[in-house]
mmCIF file of C-alpha atoms in Angstrom:
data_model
loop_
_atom_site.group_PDB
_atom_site.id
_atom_site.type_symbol
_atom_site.label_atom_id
_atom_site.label_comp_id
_atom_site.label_asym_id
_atom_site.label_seq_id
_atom_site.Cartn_x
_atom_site.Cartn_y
_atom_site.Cartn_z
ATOM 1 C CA UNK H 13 -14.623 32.985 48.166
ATOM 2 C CA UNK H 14 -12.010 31.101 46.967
ATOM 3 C CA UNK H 15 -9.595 30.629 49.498
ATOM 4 C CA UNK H 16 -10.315 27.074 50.248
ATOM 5 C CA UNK H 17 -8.283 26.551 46.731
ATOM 6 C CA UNK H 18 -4.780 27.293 48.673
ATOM 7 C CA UNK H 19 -4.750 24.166 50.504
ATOM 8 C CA UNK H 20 -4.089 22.733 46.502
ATOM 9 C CA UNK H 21 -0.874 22.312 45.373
ATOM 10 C CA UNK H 22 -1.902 21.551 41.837
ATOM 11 C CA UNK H 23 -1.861 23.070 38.278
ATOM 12 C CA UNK H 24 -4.805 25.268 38.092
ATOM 13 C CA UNK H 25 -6.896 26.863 35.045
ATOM 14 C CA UNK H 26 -10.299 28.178 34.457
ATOM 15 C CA UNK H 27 -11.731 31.527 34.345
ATOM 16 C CA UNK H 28 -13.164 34.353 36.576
ATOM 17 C CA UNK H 29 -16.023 37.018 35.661
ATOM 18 C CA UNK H 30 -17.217 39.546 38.118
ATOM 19 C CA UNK H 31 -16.991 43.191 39.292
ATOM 20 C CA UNK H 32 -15.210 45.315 41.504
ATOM 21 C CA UNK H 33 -17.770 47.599 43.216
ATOM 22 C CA UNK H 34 -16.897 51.321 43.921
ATOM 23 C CA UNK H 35 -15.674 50.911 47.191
ATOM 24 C CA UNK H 36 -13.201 48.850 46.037
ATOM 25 C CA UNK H 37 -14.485 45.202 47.488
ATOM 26 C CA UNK H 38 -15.741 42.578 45.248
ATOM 27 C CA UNK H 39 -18.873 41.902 43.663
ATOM 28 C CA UNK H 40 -20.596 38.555 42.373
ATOM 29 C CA UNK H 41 -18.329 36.181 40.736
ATOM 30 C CA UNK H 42 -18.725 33.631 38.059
ATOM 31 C CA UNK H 43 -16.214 30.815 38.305
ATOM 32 C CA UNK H 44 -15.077 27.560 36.541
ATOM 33 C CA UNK H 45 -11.984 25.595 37.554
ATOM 34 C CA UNK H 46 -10.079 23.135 36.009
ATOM 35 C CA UNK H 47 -7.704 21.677 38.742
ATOM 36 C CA UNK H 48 -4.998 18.748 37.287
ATOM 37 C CA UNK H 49 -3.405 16.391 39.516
ATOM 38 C CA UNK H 50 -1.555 17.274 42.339
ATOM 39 C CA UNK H 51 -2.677 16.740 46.241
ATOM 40 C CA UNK H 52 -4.435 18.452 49.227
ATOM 41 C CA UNK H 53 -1.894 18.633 52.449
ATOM 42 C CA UNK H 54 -3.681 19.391 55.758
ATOM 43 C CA UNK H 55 -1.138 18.510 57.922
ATOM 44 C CA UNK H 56 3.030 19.262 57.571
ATOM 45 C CA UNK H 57 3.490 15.581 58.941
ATOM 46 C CA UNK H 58 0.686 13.741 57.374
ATOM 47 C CA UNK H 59 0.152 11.893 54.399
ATOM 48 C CA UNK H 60 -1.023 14.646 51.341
ATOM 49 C CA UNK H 61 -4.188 13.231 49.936
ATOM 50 C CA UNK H 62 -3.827 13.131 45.873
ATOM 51 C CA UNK H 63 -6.064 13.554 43.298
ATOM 52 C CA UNK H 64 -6.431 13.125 39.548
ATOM 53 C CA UNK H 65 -8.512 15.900 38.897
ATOM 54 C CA UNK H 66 -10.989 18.550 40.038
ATOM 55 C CA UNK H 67 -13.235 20.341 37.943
ATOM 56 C CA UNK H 68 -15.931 23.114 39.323
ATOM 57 C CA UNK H 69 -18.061 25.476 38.319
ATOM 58 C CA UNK H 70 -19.569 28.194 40.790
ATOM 59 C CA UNK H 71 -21.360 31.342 41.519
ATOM 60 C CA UNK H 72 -20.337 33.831 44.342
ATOM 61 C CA UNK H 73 -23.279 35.369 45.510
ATOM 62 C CA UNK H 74 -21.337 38.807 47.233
ATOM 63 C CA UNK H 75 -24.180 39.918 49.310
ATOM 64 C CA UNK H 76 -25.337 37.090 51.205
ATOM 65 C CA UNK H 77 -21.805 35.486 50.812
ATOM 66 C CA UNK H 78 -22.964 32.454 49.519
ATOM 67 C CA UNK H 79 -20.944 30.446 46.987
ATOM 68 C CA UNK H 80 -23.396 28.417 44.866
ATOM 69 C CA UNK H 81 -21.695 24.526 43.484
ATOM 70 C CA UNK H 82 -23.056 24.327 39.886
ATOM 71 C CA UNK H 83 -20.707 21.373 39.818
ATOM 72 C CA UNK H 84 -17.998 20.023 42.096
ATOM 73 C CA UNK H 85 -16.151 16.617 40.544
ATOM 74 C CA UNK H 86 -13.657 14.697 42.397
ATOM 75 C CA UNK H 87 -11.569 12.144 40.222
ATOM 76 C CA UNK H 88 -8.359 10.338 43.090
ATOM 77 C CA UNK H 89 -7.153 7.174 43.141
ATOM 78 C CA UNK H 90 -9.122 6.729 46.106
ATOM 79 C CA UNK H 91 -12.354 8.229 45.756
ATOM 80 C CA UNK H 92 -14.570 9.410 42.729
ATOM 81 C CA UNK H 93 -17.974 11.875 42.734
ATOM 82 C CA UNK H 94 -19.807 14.387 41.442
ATOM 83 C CA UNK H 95 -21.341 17.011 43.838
ATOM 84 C CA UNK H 96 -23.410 19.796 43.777
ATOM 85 C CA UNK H 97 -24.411 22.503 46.444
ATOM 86 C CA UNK H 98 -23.528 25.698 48.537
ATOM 87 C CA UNK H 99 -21.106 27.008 51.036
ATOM 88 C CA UNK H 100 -21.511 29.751 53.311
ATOM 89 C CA UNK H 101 -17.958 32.041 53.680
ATOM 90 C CA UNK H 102 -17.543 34.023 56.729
ATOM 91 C CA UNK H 103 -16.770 37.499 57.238
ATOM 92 C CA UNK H 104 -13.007 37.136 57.766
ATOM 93 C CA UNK H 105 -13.474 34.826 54.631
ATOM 94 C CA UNK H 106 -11.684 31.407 56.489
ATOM 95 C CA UNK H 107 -14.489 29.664 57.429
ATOM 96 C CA UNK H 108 -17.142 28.281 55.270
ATOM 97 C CA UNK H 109 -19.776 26.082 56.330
ATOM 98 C CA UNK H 110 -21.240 23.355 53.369
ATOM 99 C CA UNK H 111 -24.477 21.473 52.269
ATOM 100 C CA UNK H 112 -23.457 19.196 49.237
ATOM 101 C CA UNK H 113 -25.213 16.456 47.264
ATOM 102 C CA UNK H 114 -23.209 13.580 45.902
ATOM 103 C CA UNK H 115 -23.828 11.494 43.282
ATOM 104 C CA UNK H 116 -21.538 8.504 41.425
ATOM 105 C CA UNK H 117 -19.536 7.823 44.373
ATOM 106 C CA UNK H 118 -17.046 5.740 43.900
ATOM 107 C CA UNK H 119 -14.598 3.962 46.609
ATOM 108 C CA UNK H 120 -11.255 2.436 46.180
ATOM 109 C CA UNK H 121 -9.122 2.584 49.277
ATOM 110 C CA UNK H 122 -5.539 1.091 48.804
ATOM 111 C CA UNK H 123 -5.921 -2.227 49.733
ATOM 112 C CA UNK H 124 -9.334 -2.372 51.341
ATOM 113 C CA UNK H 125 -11.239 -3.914 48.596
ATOM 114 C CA UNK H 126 -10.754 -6.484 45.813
ATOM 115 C CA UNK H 127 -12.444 -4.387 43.658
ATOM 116 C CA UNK H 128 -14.006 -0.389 43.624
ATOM 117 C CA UNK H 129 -17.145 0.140 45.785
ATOM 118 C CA UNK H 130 -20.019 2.157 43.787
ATOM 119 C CA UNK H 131 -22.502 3.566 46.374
ATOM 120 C CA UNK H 132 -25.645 5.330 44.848
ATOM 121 C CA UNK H 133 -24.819 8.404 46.739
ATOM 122 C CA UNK H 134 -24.864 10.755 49.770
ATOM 123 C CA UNK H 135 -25.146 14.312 51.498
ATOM 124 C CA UNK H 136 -23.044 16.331 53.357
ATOM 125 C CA UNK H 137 -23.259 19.213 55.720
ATOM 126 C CA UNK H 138 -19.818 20.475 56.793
ATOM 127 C CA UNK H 139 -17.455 23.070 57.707
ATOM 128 C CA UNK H 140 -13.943 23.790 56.557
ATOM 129 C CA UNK H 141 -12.222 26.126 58.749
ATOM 130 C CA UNK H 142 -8.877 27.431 57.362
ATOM 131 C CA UNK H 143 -6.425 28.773 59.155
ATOM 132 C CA UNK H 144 -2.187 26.981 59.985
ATOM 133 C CA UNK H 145 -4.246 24.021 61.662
ATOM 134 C CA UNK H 146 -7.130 23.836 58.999
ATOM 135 C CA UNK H 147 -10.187 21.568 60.721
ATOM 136 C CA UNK H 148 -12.920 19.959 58.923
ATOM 137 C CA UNK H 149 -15.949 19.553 60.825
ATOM 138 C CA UNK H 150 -18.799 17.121 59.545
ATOM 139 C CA UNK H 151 -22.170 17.740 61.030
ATOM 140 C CA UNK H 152 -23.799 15.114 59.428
ATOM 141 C CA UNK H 153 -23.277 12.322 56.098
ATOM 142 C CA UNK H 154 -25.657 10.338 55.162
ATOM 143 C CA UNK H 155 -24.380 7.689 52.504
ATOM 144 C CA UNK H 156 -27.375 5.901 50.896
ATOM 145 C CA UNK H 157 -27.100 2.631 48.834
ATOM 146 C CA UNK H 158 -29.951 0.427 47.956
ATOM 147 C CA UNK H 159 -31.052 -0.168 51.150
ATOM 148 C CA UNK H 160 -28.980 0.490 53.286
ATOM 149 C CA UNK H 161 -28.800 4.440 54.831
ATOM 150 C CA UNK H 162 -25.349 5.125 57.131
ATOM 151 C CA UNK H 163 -25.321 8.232 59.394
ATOM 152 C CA UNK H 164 -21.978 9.629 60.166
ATOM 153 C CA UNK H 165 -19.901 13.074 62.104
ATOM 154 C CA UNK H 166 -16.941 13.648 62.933
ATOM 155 C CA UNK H 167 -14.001 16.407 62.741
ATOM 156 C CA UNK H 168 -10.582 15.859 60.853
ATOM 157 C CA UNK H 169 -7.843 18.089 62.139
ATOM 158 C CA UNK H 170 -4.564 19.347 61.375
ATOM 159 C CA UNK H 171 -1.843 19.322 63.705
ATOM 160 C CA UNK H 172 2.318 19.445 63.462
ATOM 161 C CA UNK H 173 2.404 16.088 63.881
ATOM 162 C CA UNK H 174 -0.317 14.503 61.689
ATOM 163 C CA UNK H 175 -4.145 14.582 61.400
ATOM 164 C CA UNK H 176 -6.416 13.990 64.125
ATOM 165 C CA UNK H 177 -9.659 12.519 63.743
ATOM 166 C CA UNK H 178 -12.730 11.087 65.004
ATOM 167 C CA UNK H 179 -15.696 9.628 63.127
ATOM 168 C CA UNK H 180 -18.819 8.267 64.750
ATOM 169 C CA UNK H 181 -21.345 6.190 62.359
ATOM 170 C CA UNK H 182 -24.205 4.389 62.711
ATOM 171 C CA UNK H 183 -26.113 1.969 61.070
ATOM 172 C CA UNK H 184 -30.178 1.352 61.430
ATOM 173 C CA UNK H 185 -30.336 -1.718 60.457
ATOM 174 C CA UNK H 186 -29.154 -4.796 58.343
ATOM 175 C CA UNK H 187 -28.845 -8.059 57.209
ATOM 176 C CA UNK H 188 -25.391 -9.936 57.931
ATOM 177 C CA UNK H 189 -24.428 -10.947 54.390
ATOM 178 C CA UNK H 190 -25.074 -7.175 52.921
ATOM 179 C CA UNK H 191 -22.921 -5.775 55.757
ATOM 180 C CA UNK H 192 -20.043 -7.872 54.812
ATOM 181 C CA UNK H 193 -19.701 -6.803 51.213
ATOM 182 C CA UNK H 194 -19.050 -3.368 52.655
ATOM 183 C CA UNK H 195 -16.296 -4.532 55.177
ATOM 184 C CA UNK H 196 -13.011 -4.185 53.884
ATOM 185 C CA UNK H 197 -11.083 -7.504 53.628
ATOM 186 C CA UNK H 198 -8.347 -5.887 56.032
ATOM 187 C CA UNK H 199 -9.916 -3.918 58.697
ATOM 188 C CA UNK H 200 -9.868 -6.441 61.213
ATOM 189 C CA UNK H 201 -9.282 -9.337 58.969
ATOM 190 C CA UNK H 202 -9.282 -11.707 61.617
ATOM 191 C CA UNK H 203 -12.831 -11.227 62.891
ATOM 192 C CA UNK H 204 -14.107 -10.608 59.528
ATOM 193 C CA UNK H 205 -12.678 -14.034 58.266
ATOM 194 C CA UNK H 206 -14.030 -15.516 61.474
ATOM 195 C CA UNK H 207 -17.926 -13.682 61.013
ATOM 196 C CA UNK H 208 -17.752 -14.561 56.652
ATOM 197 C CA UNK H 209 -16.844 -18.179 57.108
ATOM 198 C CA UNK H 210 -19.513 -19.226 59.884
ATOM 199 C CA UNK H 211 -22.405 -16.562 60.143
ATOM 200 C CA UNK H 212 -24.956 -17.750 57.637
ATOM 201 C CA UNK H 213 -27.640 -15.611 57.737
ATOM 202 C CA UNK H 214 -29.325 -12.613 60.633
ATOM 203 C CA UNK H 215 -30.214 -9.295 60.758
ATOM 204 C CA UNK H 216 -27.984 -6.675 62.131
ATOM 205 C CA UNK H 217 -29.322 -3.272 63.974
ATOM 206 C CA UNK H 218 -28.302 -0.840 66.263
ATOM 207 C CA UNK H 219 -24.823 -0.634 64.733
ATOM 208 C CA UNK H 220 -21.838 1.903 65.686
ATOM 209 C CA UNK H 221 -18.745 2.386 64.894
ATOM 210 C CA UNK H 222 -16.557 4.776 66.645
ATOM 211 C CA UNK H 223 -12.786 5.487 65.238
ATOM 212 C CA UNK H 224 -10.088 7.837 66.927
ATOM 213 C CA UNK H 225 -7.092 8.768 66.373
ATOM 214 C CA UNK H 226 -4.960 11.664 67.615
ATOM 215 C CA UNK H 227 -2.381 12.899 65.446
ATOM 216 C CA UNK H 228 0.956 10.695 65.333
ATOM 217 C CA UNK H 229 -0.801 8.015 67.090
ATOM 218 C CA UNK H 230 -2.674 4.646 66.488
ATOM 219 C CA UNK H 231 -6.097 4.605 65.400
ATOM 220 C CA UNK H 232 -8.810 2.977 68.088
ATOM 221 C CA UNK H 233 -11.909 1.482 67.240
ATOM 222 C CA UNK H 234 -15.021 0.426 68.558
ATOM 223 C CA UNK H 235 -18.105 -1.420 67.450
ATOM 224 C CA UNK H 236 -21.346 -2.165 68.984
ATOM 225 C CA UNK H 237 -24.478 -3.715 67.488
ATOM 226 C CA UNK H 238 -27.694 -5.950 68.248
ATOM 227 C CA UNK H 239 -28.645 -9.087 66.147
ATOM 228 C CA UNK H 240 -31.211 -11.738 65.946
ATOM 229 C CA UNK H 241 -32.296 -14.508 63.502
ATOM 230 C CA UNK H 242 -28.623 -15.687 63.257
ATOM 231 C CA UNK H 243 -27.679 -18.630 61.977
ATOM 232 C CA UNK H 244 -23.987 -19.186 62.692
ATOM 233 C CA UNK H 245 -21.515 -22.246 63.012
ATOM 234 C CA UNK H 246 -19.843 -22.042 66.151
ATOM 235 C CA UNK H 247 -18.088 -25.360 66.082
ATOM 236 C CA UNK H 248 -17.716 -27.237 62.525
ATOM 237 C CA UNK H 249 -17.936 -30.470 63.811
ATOM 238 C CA UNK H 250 -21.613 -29.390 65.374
ATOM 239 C CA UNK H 251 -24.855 -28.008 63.149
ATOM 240 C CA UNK H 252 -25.465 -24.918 62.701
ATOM 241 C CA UNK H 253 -26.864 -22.558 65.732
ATOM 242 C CA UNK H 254 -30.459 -20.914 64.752
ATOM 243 C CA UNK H 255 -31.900 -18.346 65.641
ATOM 244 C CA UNK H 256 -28.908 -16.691 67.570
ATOM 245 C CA UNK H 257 -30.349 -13.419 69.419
ATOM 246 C CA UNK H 258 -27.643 -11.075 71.508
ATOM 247 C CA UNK H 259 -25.116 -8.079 71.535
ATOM 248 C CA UNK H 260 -21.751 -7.659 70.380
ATOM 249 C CA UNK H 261 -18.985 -5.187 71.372
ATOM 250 C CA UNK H 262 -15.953 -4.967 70.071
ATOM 251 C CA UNK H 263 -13.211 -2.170 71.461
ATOM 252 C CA UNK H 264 -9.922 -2.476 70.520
ATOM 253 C CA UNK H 265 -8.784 -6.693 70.337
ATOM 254 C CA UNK H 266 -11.746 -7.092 73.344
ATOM 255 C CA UNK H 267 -14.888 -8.713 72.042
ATOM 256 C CA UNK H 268 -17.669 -9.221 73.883
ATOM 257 C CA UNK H 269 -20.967 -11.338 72.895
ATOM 258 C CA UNK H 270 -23.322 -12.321 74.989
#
């Protein structure tokens, strides 16, 4: 039940309550952890990702082997929450599969943003599979804030080299200025410059974002979405365009917009 704490390399105290039935296996547990800093390392050649602190407070449920989230807070440079939930652990005990409930997320990726995102919150079905090569697998996130509702999967795994991953995401619908407070100043600076500085005002839908990248390798990228009721400078010498309809694609440096 608790084997998913070994990919930590961090000071760890709390307490344990439980029993040891008569056959010698164990019974229901009662756990609370108090995890300081230190960092999670999926990969031999990858970056560790660090955290502050971790604290947690669970229930193992021994005959259905379910583990029951009380609480599950995340404090990293990076990324802040506070979760609550379940995980299912597998016979062999190195698989568990996840339903959580976030709540005060908070986002601060180096560099990305001028200053920490807050996003009202999110679930998320997934499964951690441990094992040399430990793979995350998420079946389905859905981030919500204020209006807006993102859908995401993917799978994050380990390799000698480095971490592979894929993440697909997509977006309903949206208007254009909303969308750019969420895109990070430096992931593909150049367009986003381009888009902030001369697209006034239009609704976005249809979006998707695609991102892969094998382990050692350079990420790729793709984006597609519909739009209409744009208003957009395309020349600064000229007025403004109204009422711009189309598609965009972008893969890799290739845009297309017709």
């Amino acid at each position: 039940a608790l084997a998913w704490v070994d990919l930590m390399r961090a000071p760890i105290s709390g307490f344990i309550g439980g029993a040891l039935l008569q056959d010698g296996s164990l019974g229901d547990l009662r756990v609370q952890l108090d995890i300081g800093a230190g960092r999670v390392a999926l990969a031999a050649q990858g970056a560790p990702l660090s955290f502050d602190a971790i604290s947690a407070a669970l229930r193992y449920d021994a005959a259905t082997g379910r583990i029951g989230f009380d609480r599950f807070d995340l404090v990293a440079p990076e990324l802040a929450f506070e979760a609550e939930g379940h995980a299912d652990v597998s016979d062999g005990g190195d698989r568990f599969t996840a339903q959580f409930r976030m709540s005060g997320i908070t986002v601060a990726p180096a560099g990305l943003f001028p200053a920490p995102l807050a996003l009202d919150g999110a679930v998320l079905d997934l499964r951690l599979t441990l094992g040399p090569e430990p793979v995350i697998e998420i079946g389905q996130a859905v981030i919500h804030d204020g209006g807006l509702e993102l859908r995401a999967r993917g799978r994050i795994a380990a390799r000698a080299e480095g971490l592979d991953l894929s993440i697909d995401a997509h977006l309903p619908e949206a208007d254009t200025r909303t969308v750019m407070g969420y895109w990070p100043e430096a992931a593909l600076s150049n367009t986003r410059r381009w888009l902030a500085q001369n697209v006034i005002e239009g609704r976005l839908s249809g979006v998707d974002f695609a991102l892969r990248r094998a382990a050692g390798e350079a990420p790729e990228h793709a984006l597609s979405l519909d739009f209409d009721g744009v208003a957009l400078r395309a020349l600064q010498s000229l007025p403004p365009i109204t009422e711009a309809a189309g598609y965009l694609s972008l893969v890799g440096p290739r845009l297309i917009l017709r």
